[in-house]
Amino acid sequence: MKELLELYQEMGISPAVYAYGERALESLKDRFAAIDQVAEYNQAKVLRAMQKNKVSAACFVPTSGYGYDDFGRDTLERVYADVFHTESALVRPQITCGTHALTVALSANLLPGDELLSPVGMPYDTLQEVIGIRKSPCSLAEYGVSYRQVDLLSDGTFDYEGIRKAINSKTKLITIQRSKGYATRPTFSVTQIGELIAFCKGLKPDVLVMVDNCYGEFVETIEPSDVGADMTVGSLIKNPGGGLAPIGGYICGTRECVERCAYRLSAPGLGKEVGANLGLMTSLYQGFFLAPTVTAGAEKGAIFAANLYEPLGFRCVPNAAESRHDIIQAVELGSEAGMIAFCKGIQAAAPVDSFATPYPGDMPGYEDKVIMAAGAFVQGSSIELSADGPIRPPYAVYFQGGLTWYNAKLGILMSLQKMVDAGLVKL
Ligand SMILES: *Cc1c(COP(=O)(O)O)cnc(C)c1O
């Protein structure tokens, strides 16, 4: 469309970059159609749970103070539990982020003398201090919880022999991270996670399994809770918040595990009974309602990015053709300059703070300097258009989000434009 081309040109996208993007899109029609089908299914799943639980205007009434008998909060937790097919759920604005949700789930269900096992290699950066892999006050290690890790095999698959050897009488909880995080290993499909859970529970039937589901929600038609996870955990400023939740985390799982999480989050004896909704219910419900389509848009953006960058010689994880199990696209840019140019483009395409310039800096919980591009309505929200990555080889940026597919598309085009402008790419 001529008007679109002109408008994009005014925004800084050259005709060459636009045309390169359109050529890549031609080949993606079937994949986008498949994503729309998953979104339609997940939309119906969420709607059915909302209807079954009779969501009404009364659910949106703000509460304050202790939050006893908080109808909106309790109904939302039943909606989450129905969507994830679990006995119970804890969905709270008092859970401040994904790391917090995971910390609550771990520390509620591990006691001194217990051992935690990660059979999928090193956990996400912020979890390393939680576990005590990197020393930190109040880590699980400080409380006498030991940790064992089995790395993935060199081809990215599970080391079943190593896992068999690692599971012992102390192994109480197994943590499985679905998404790659800041690593360049593959993200696991829910089916793969199910196979791993079945293997572990075959060796030790009473072992608990927690899945870090960050960025994975609604990418497939099933969730880790459908394949045997005792706790499925994530952040509301990623997929399930649909871009509208301003804060929060969730833990969906067995009644027993979730009850312990509630006791850990508030206090023994109080549990789920306290925790006012602070007027956030409309955002949490509406965000969950929008989450399937928002996630679909973000996934399209990720696939588009891989199909733009891979032919230019940059390694992409997942690669341009691979099936998807989360919304993250890693692009190995090979240099700090590449990371900066890419992030500048993402920032320039954002609805908020598009005039800002991202630079690498120190971040709490991360060991290396990190660069982050984000022009989001909700601070730090990574279901919104964003890119980030630690400044270390292979200089990979992790691109994700975009509340609409079109914003994601513009972000990727703009990132490529900045790479071209910086002389780092020739089309
Ligand atoms: C984002 C993320 C986390 C931590 O979530 P925060 O909300 O940033 O604390 C944990 N694990 C994975 C895989 C993530 O992507």
Coordinates of C-alpha atoms and ligand atoms in Angstrom, one line a residue:
M1 CA 0.0 0.0 0.0
K2 CA 1.4 3.4 -1.1
E3 CA 0.2 5.3 1.9
L4 CA 1.8 2.8 4.3
L5 CA 5.1 2.9 2.5
E6 CA 5.1 6.7 2.7
L7 CA 4.3 6.7 6.3
Y8 CA 6.9 4.1 7.1
Q9 CA 9.4 6.2 5.1
E10 CA 8.5 9.2 7.2
M11 CA 9.2 7.1 10.3
G12 CA 12.6 6.1 9.0
I13 CA 12.1 2.8 7.2
S14 CA 13.8 2.8 3.8
P15 CA 12.0 1.2 0.8
A16 CA 14.7 -1.4 0.6
V17 CA 14.2 -2.6 4.2
Y18 CA 10.4 -2.6 3.8
A19 CA 10.6 -4.6 0.6
Y20 CA 13.0 -7.1 2.2
G21 CA 10.5 -7.6 5.0
E22 CA 7.6 -8.1 2.6
R23 CA 9.5 -10.8 0.7
A24 CA 10.1 -12.6 4.0
L25 CA 6.4 -12.3 4.9
E26 CA 5.2 -14.0 1.7
S27 CA 6.6 -17.3 2.9
L28 CA 5.0 -17.1 6.4
K29 CA 1.3 -17.2 5.5
D30 CA 0.7 -20.8 6.5
R31 CA 2.5 -20.5 9.8
F32 CA 0.6 -17.3 10.7
A33 CA -2.6 -19.2 10.0
A34 CA -1.6 -22.0 12.3
I35 CA -0.8 -19.4 15.1
D36 CA -4.3 -17.9 14.6
Q37 CA -5.9 -21.3 15.1
V38 CA -4.0 -21.8 18.4
A39 CA -5.1 -18.4 19.5
E40 CA -8.7 -19.1 18.6
Y41 CA -8.6 -22.3 20.7
N42 CA -7.0 -20.5 23.7
Q43 CA -9.4 -17.6 23.4
A44 CA -12.3 -20.1 23.7
K45 CA -10.6 -21.8 26.6
V46 CA -10.3 -18.5 28.5
L47 CA -13.9 -17.4 27.6
R48 CA -15.3 -20.8 28.8
A49 CA -13.5 -20.5 32.1
M50 CA -14.8 -16.9 32.6
Q51 CA -18.3 -18.0 31.7
K52 CA -18.2 -21.1 33.9
N53 CA -17.1 -19.0 36.9
K54 CA -19.8 -16.4 36.2
V55 CA -17.4 -13.4 35.9
S56 CA -19.5 -10.3 36.6
A57 CA -19.1 -6.6 37.3
A58 CA -18.9 -7.5 41.0
C59 CA -15.5 -9.1 40.3
F60 CA -14.0 -5.7 39.4
V61 CA -14.9 -4.0 42.7
P62 CA -11.7 -2.7 44.4
T63 CA -10.8 -3.9 47.9
S64 CA -8.3 -2.6 50.3
G65 CA -6.8 -3.6 53.7
Y66 CA -6.8 -7.3 54.5
G67 CA -8.9 -8.2 51.6
Y68 CA -11.0 -10.9 53.4
D69 CA -13.7 -12.4 51.2
D70 CA -12.3 -10.8 48.1
F71 CA -14.8 -12.0 45.5
G72 CA -13.0 -10.7 42.4
R73 CA -9.6 -12.1 43.5
D74 CA -11.0 -15.5 44.4
T75 CA -13.0 -15.8 41.2
L76 CA -9.9 -14.8 39.1
E77 CA -8.0 -17.6 40.8
R78 CA -10.7 -20.1 39.8
V79 CA -10.6 -18.8 36.2
Y80 CA -6.8 -19.4 36.1
A81 CA -7.2 -22.8 37.7
D82 CA -9.8 -23.8 35.1
V83 CA -7.6 -22.6 32.2
F84 CA -4.6 -24.4 33.5
H85 CA -6.6 -27.4 34.5
T86 CA -5.3 -27.4 38.1
E87 CA -7.0 -27.8 41.5
S88 CA -5.9 -24.4 42.6
A89 CA -4.2 -21.1 41.7
L90 CA -2.6 -18.2 43.4
V91 CA -2.9 -15.0 41.2
R92 CA -1.9 -11.9 43.0
P93 CA -0.7 -8.4 42.6
Q94 CA 1.3 -9.0 45.8
I95 CA 3.5 -11.3 43.7
T96 CA 5.8 -8.6 42.3
C97 CA 7.3 -10.4 39.3
G98 CA 8.2 -13.8 37.8
T99 CA 11.2 -14.3 40.0
H100 CA 9.1 -13.6 43.0
A101 CA 6.5 -16.2 42.0
L102 CA 9.2 -18.8 41.4
T103 CA 10.8 -17.9 44.7
V104 CA 7.5 -18.4 46.5
A105 CA 6.9 -21.7 44.8
L106 CA 10.3 -23.0 45.6
S107 CA 10.7 -21.8 49.2
A108 CA 7.2 -22.9 50.1
N109 CA 7.8 -26.5 49.0
L110 CA 11.4 -27.0 50.0
L111 CA 12.5 -27.5 53.6
P112 CA 16.0 -27.7 55.2
G113 CA 17.7 -30.9 54.1
D114 CA 15.8 -31.2 50.8
E115 CA 17.5 -31.1 47.4
L116 CA 16.4 -29.1 44.4
L117 CA 17.3 -30.5 40.9
S118 CA 17.4 -28.7 37.6
P119 CA 17.6 -31.4 34.9
V120 CA 17.7 -28.7 32.1
G121 CA 20.9 -27.0 32.9
M122 CA 21.5 -23.6 34.5
P123 CA 18.3 -21.7 35.5
Y124 CA 17.5 -18.2 34.5
D125 CA 19.9 -15.5 35.7
T126 CA 17.8 -14.2 38.6
L127 CA 17.0 -17.7 39.9
Q128 CA 20.7 -18.3 40.5
E129 CA 20.7 -16.0 43.5
V130 CA 17.4 -17.4 44.7
I131 CA 18.8 -20.9 44.7
G132 CA 22.3 -19.8 46.0
I133 CA 24.2 -20.9 42.9
R134 CA 25.5 -17.3 43.2
K135 CA 25.8 -16.4 46.9
S136 CA 23.0 -14.2 48.2
P137 CA 21.5 -13.5 51.6
C138 CA 18.2 -15.5 52.1
S139 CA 19.0 -17.9 49.2
L140 CA 17.6 -21.5 49.5
A141 CA 21.2 -22.6 50.1
E142 CA 21.3 -20.4 53.3
Y143 CA 18.3 -22.3 54.5
G144 CA 19.9 -25.7 54.0
V145 CA 18.4 -26.6 50.7
S146 CA 21.0 -28.2 48.4
Y147 CA 21.0 -27.9 44.7
R148 CA 22.0 -30.3 41.9
Q149 CA 22.0 -29.7 38.2
V150 CA 22.2 -31.9 35.1
D151 CA 23.2 -30.1 31.9
L152 CA 21.5 -30.7 28.6
L153 CA 23.4 -32.9 26.1
S154 CA 25.3 -31.0 23.4
D155 CA 22.4 -31.4 21.0
G156 CA 20.1 -29.7 23.5
T157 CA 18.2 -32.9 24.6
F158 CA 17.8 -34.2 28.1
D159 CA 20.6 -36.2 29.7
Y160 CA 18.4 -39.1 30.9
E161 CA 21.3 -41.1 32.2
G162 CA 22.6 -38.1 34.2
I163 CA 19.2 -37.4 35.6
R164 CA 18.8 -41.0 36.7
K165 CA 22.1 -40.7 38.6
A166 CA 21.2 -37.2 40.1
I167 CA 17.9 -38.1 41.6
N168 CA 18.4 -39.3 45.2
S169 CA 16.6 -39.8 48.5
K170 CA 16.9 -36.0 49.2
T171 CA 15.5 -34.9 45.8
K172 CA 12.3 -33.1 46.8
L173 CA 11.5 -30.8 43.9
I174 CA 12.5 -30.7 40.2
T175 CA 12.5 -27.3 38.5
I176 CA 12.1 -27.2 34.7
Q177 CA 12.5 -24.0 32.8
R178 CA 10.4 -24.0 29.6
S179 CA 11.9 -21.0 27.9
K180 CA 15.5 -20.6 27.0
G181 CA 15.9 -17.4 29.0
Y182 CA 19.3 -15.7 28.4
A183 CA 20.7 -19.0 27.0
T184 CA 20.9 -20.2 23.4
R185 CA 19.5 -23.6 24.0
P186 CA 16.1 -24.6 22.5
T187 CA 12.9 -23.9 24.3
F188 CA 11.1 -27.1 25.3
S189 CA 7.7 -28.0 23.9
V190 CA 5.0 -28.9 26.5
T191 CA 5.1 -32.4 25.2
Q192 CA 8.9 -32.7 25.8
I193 CA 8.4 -31.3 29.3
G194 CA 5.7 -34.0 29.8
E195 CA 8.1 -36.7 28.8
L196 CA 10.8 -35.4 31.2
I197 CA 8.2 -35.2 34.0
A198 CA 7.1 -38.7 33.4
F199 CA 10.7 -40.0 33.4
C200 CA 11.4 -38.2 36.7
K201 CA 8.2 -39.3 38.4
G202 CA 8.9 -42.9 37.1
L203 CA 12.1 -42.8 39.1
K204 CA 10.6 -41.1 42.2
P205 CA 6.8 -40.9 42.2
D206 CA 6.5 -38.4 45.1
V207 CA 8.9 -35.8 43.7
L208 CA 7.3 -32.4 43.0
V209 CA 7.8 -30.7 39.7
M210 CA 7.7 -27.0 39.1
V211 CA 7.7 -25.5 35.6
D212 CA 8.9 -22.0 35.0
N213 CA 6.4 -21.2 32.4
C214 CA 7.5 -17.6 31.7
Y215 CA 6.9 -16.5 28.1
G216 CA 5.3 -19.9 27.2
E217 CA 1.6 -19.3 28.1
F218 CA -0.8 -19.7 25.3
V219 CA 1.8 -20.5 22.6
E220 CA 0.5 -24.0 22.5
T221 CA -3.0 -25.5 23.2
I222 CA -1.7 -27.2 26.3
E223 CA 0.3 -26.0 29.3
P224 CA 2.8 -27.8 31.6
S225 CA 0.0 -28.3 34.1
D226 CA -1.6 -30.6 31.5
V227 CA 1.4 -32.9 31.4
G228 CA 2.0 -33.5 35.1
A229 CA 3.6 -30.4 36.6
D230 CA 2.6 -29.9 40.2
M231 CA 3.2 -26.1 39.9
T232 CA 3.2 -24.0 36.8
V233 CA 4.5 -20.5 37.4
G234 CA 4.8 -17.2 35.6
S235 CA 4.7 -13.4 35.5
L236 CA 1.7 -11.3 34.7
I237 CA 3.8 -8.7 32.9
K238 CA 4.5 -11.4 30.3
N239 CA 2.0 -13.4 28.3
P240 CA -0.9 -14.0 30.7
G241 CA -1.3 -10.3 31.7
G242 CA -2.1 -9.5 28.1
G243 CA -0.2 -6.2 28.4
L244 CA -2.9 -4.8 30.7
A245 CA -1.9 -6.3 34.1
P246 CA 0.4 -3.7 35.7
I247 CA 2.0 -6.2 38.1
G248 CA 1.6 -9.7 39.4
G249 CA 2.5 -13.4 39.2
Y250 CA 0.7 -16.7 39.2
I251 CA 1.2 -20.2 40.5
C252 CA -1.3 -22.8 39.2
G253 CA -1.1 -26.3 40.7
T254 CA -2.2 -28.9 43.2
R255 CA -4.2 -27.8 46.2
E256 CA -1.5 -28.8 48.5
C257 CA 1.4 -27.0 46.7
V258 CA -0.6 -23.8 46.1
E259 CA -1.8 -23.7 49.7
R260 CA 1.8 -23.8 50.9
C261 CA 2.7 -21.1 48.4
A262 CA -0.1 -18.9 49.8
Y263 CA 1.2 -19.5 53.4
R264 CA 4.7 -18.5 52.2
L265 CA 3.5 -15.4 50.3
S266 CA 1.4 -14.0 53.2
A267 CA 1.9 -15.9 56.5
P268 CA 1.3 -19.4 57.9
G269 CA -2.4 -19.6 58.9
L270 CA -3.4 -16.7 56.7
G271 CA -2.6 -18.0 53.3
K272 CA -5.1 -17.2 50.5
E273 CA -7.5 -15.4 52.8
V274 CA -5.6 -12.1 52.8
G275 CA -4.4 -9.9 50.0
A276 CA -6.6 -7.0 48.8
N277 CA -7.0 -6.6 45.0
L278 CA -6.2 -2.9 45.1
G279 CA -8.5 -2.1 42.2
L280 CA -6.5 -4.1 39.7
M281 CA -9.1 -6.7 38.9
T282 CA -10.3 -5.2 35.6
S283 CA -6.8 -5.1 34.3
L284 CA -6.0 -8.7 35.4
Y285 CA -9.3 -10.1 34.0
Q286 CA -9.2 -8.1 30.7
G287 CA -5.5 -8.8 30.3
F288 CA -6.1 -12.6 30.7
F289 CA -9.0 -12.3 28.2
L290 CA -6.7 -10.6 25.6
A291 CA -3.6 -12.8 26.3
P292 CA -4.2 -15.5 23.7
T293 CA -4.3 -13.0 20.8
V294 CA -1.6 -10.8 22.2
T295 CA 0.6 -13.8 22.6
A296 CA -0.2 -14.8 19.0
G297 CA 0.9 -11.3 17.7
A298 CA 4.1 -11.6 19.7
E299 CA 4.8 -15.0 18.3
K300 CA 4.4 -13.7 14.7
G301 CA 6.9 -11.0 15.5
A302 CA 9.4 -13.5 16.7
I303 CA 9.0 -15.6 13.6
F304 CA 9.3 -12.6 11.3
A305 CA 12.5 -11.5 13.1
A306 CA 14.1 -15.0 12.5
N307 CA 13.1 -14.9 8.9
L308 CA 14.6 -11.4 8.4
Y309 CA 17.9 -12.0 10.3
E310 CA 18.8 -15.6 9.5
P311 CA 19.2 -15.1 5.7
L312 CA 21.6 -12.2 6.6
G313 CA 23.9 -14.6 8.3
F314 CA 22.9 -14.1 12.0
R315 CA 22.3 -17.3 14.0
C316 CA 18.7 -17.3 15.3
V317 CA 17.3 -19.4 18.1
P318 CA 14.8 -20.8 17.3
N319 CA 15.8 -20.8 13.6
A320 CA 13.6 -19.4 10.9
A321 CA 11.8 -22.6 10.2
E322 CA 11.5 -24.2 13.7
S323 CA 8.3 -24.7 15.6
R324 CA 7.7 -22.4 18.5
H325 CA 7.2 -23.0 22.2
D326 CA 7.6 -19.5 23.6
I327 CA 7.6 -15.9 22.2
I328 CA 11.3 -15.2 22.6
Q329 CA 13.5 -14.8 19.6
A330 CA 17.3 -14.8 20.2
V331 CA 19.4 -13.2 17.4
E332 CA 23.1 -13.6 17.7
L333 CA 24.5 -10.3 16.5
G334 CA 28.1 -11.1 17.2
S335 CA 29.1 -7.7 18.6
E336 CA 28.1 -5.1 21.2
A337 CA 27.6 -2.6 18.4
G338 CA 25.1 -4.9 16.8
M339 CA 23.2 -5.3 20.0
I340 CA 23.0 -1.5 20.5
A341 CA 21.8 -0.9 16.9
F342 CA 19.2 -3.6 17.2
C343 CA 17.9 -2.3 20.5
K344 CA 17.9 1.3 19.2
G345 CA 15.5 0.2 16.4
I346 CA 13.1 -1.6 18.8
Q347 CA 13.1 1.5 21.1
A348 CA 12.4 3.8 18.1
A349 CA 9.3 1.7 17.1
A350 CA 7.7 1.8 20.6
P351 CA 4.5 3.7 21.5
V352 CA 6.2 5.1 24.6
D353 CA 9.7 6.6 25.0
S354 CA 10.4 6.2 21.3
F355 CA 12.8 9.2 21.6
A356 CA 15.1 7.5 24.2
T357 CA 18.4 5.7 23.3
P358 CA 19.2 2.4 25.1
Y359 CA 22.7 1.8 26.4
P360 CA 24.2 -1.2 28.3
G361 CA 24.1 -0.9 32.1
D362 CA 24.1 -2.8 35.4
M363 CA 20.9 -4.5 36.5
P364 CA 20.0 -6.1 39.9
G365 CA 20.1 -9.8 39.7
Y366 CA 22.2 -10.0 36.6
E367 CA 26.0 -10.6 36.5
D368 CA 26.9 -9.0 33.2
K369 CA 25.9 -5.5 31.9
V370 CA 22.5 -5.7 30.2
I371 CA 21.0 -3.6 27.4
M372 CA 17.3 -3.2 27.3
A373 CA 15.0 -1.6 24.8
A374 CA 11.5 -1.1 26.0
G375 CA 8.9 1.6 25.3
A376 CA 6.1 0.1 27.3
F377 CA 2.9 1.3 29.0
V378 CA 3.8 -0.9 32.0
Q379 CA 7.4 -0.5 33.2
G380 CA 9.6 -3.5 32.3
S381 CA 6.7 -5.3 30.7
S382 CA 8.2 -7.8 28.2
I383 CA 4.9 -8.8 26.6
E384 CA 5.2 -5.3 25.1
L385 CA 7.7 -4.6 22.4
S386 CA 11.1 -5.1 23.9
A387 CA 14.6 -6.5 23.4
D388 CA 17.3 -7.2 25.8
G389 CA 20.4 -9.2 26.5
P390 CA 23.5 -9.5 28.5
I391 CA 26.6 -8.0 27.0
R392 CA 28.6 -11.2 26.6
P393 CA 29.4 -13.5 23.7
P394 CA 27.7 -14.5 21.5
Y395 CA 26.1 -11.0 21.8
A396 CA 22.6 -12.3 21.5
V397 CA 19.6 -10.0 21.8
Y398 CA 16.4 -11.5 23.0
F399 CA 13.5 -10.0 21.2
Q400 CA 9.9 -10.4 22.5
G401 CA 6.5 -8.9 22.6
G402 CA 4.6 -6.3 20.8
L403 CA 1.0 -5.9 22.0
T404 CA 0.0 -6.0 18.3
W405 CA 1.6 -7.9 15.5
Y406 CA 1.9 -4.7 13.5
N407 CA 3.9 -3.0 16.2
A408 CA 6.2 -6.0 16.4
K409 CA 6.6 -5.9 12.7
L410 CA 7.6 -2.2 12.7
G411 CA 10.0 -2.9 15.6
I412 CA 11.8 -5.6 13.6
L413 CA 11.9 -3.5 10.5
M414 CA 13.3 -0.5 12.5
S415 CA 16.0 -2.7 14.1
L416 CA 17.1 -3.9 10.7
Q417 CA 17.1 -0.3 9.5
K418 CA 19.4 0.7 12.4
M419 CA 21.7 -2.2 11.6
V420 CA 21.8 -1.0 7.9
D421 CA 22.4 2.6 9.0
A422 CA 25.3 1.5 11.2
G423 CA 26.9 -0.3 8.3
L424 CA 26.5 -3.7 10.1
V425 CA 24.3 -5.2 7.5
K426 CA 24.1 -5.0 3.7
L427 CA 20.8 -5.9 2.1
Ligands
LIG1 C1 11.4 -13.3 32.8 C2 11.8 -14.7 33.3 C3 11.9 -14.9 34.7 C4 11.8 -13.9 35.7 O1 10.7 -13.0 35.6 P1 10.8 -11.5 36.2 O2 9.4 -11.1 36.1 O3 11.7 -10.8 35.2 O4 11.3 -11.6 37.6 C5 12.2 -16.2 35.1 N1 12.4 -17.2 34.2 C6 12.3 -17.0 32.8 C7 12.5 -18.1 31.9 C8 12.0 -15.7 32.4 O5 11.9 -15.5 31.1

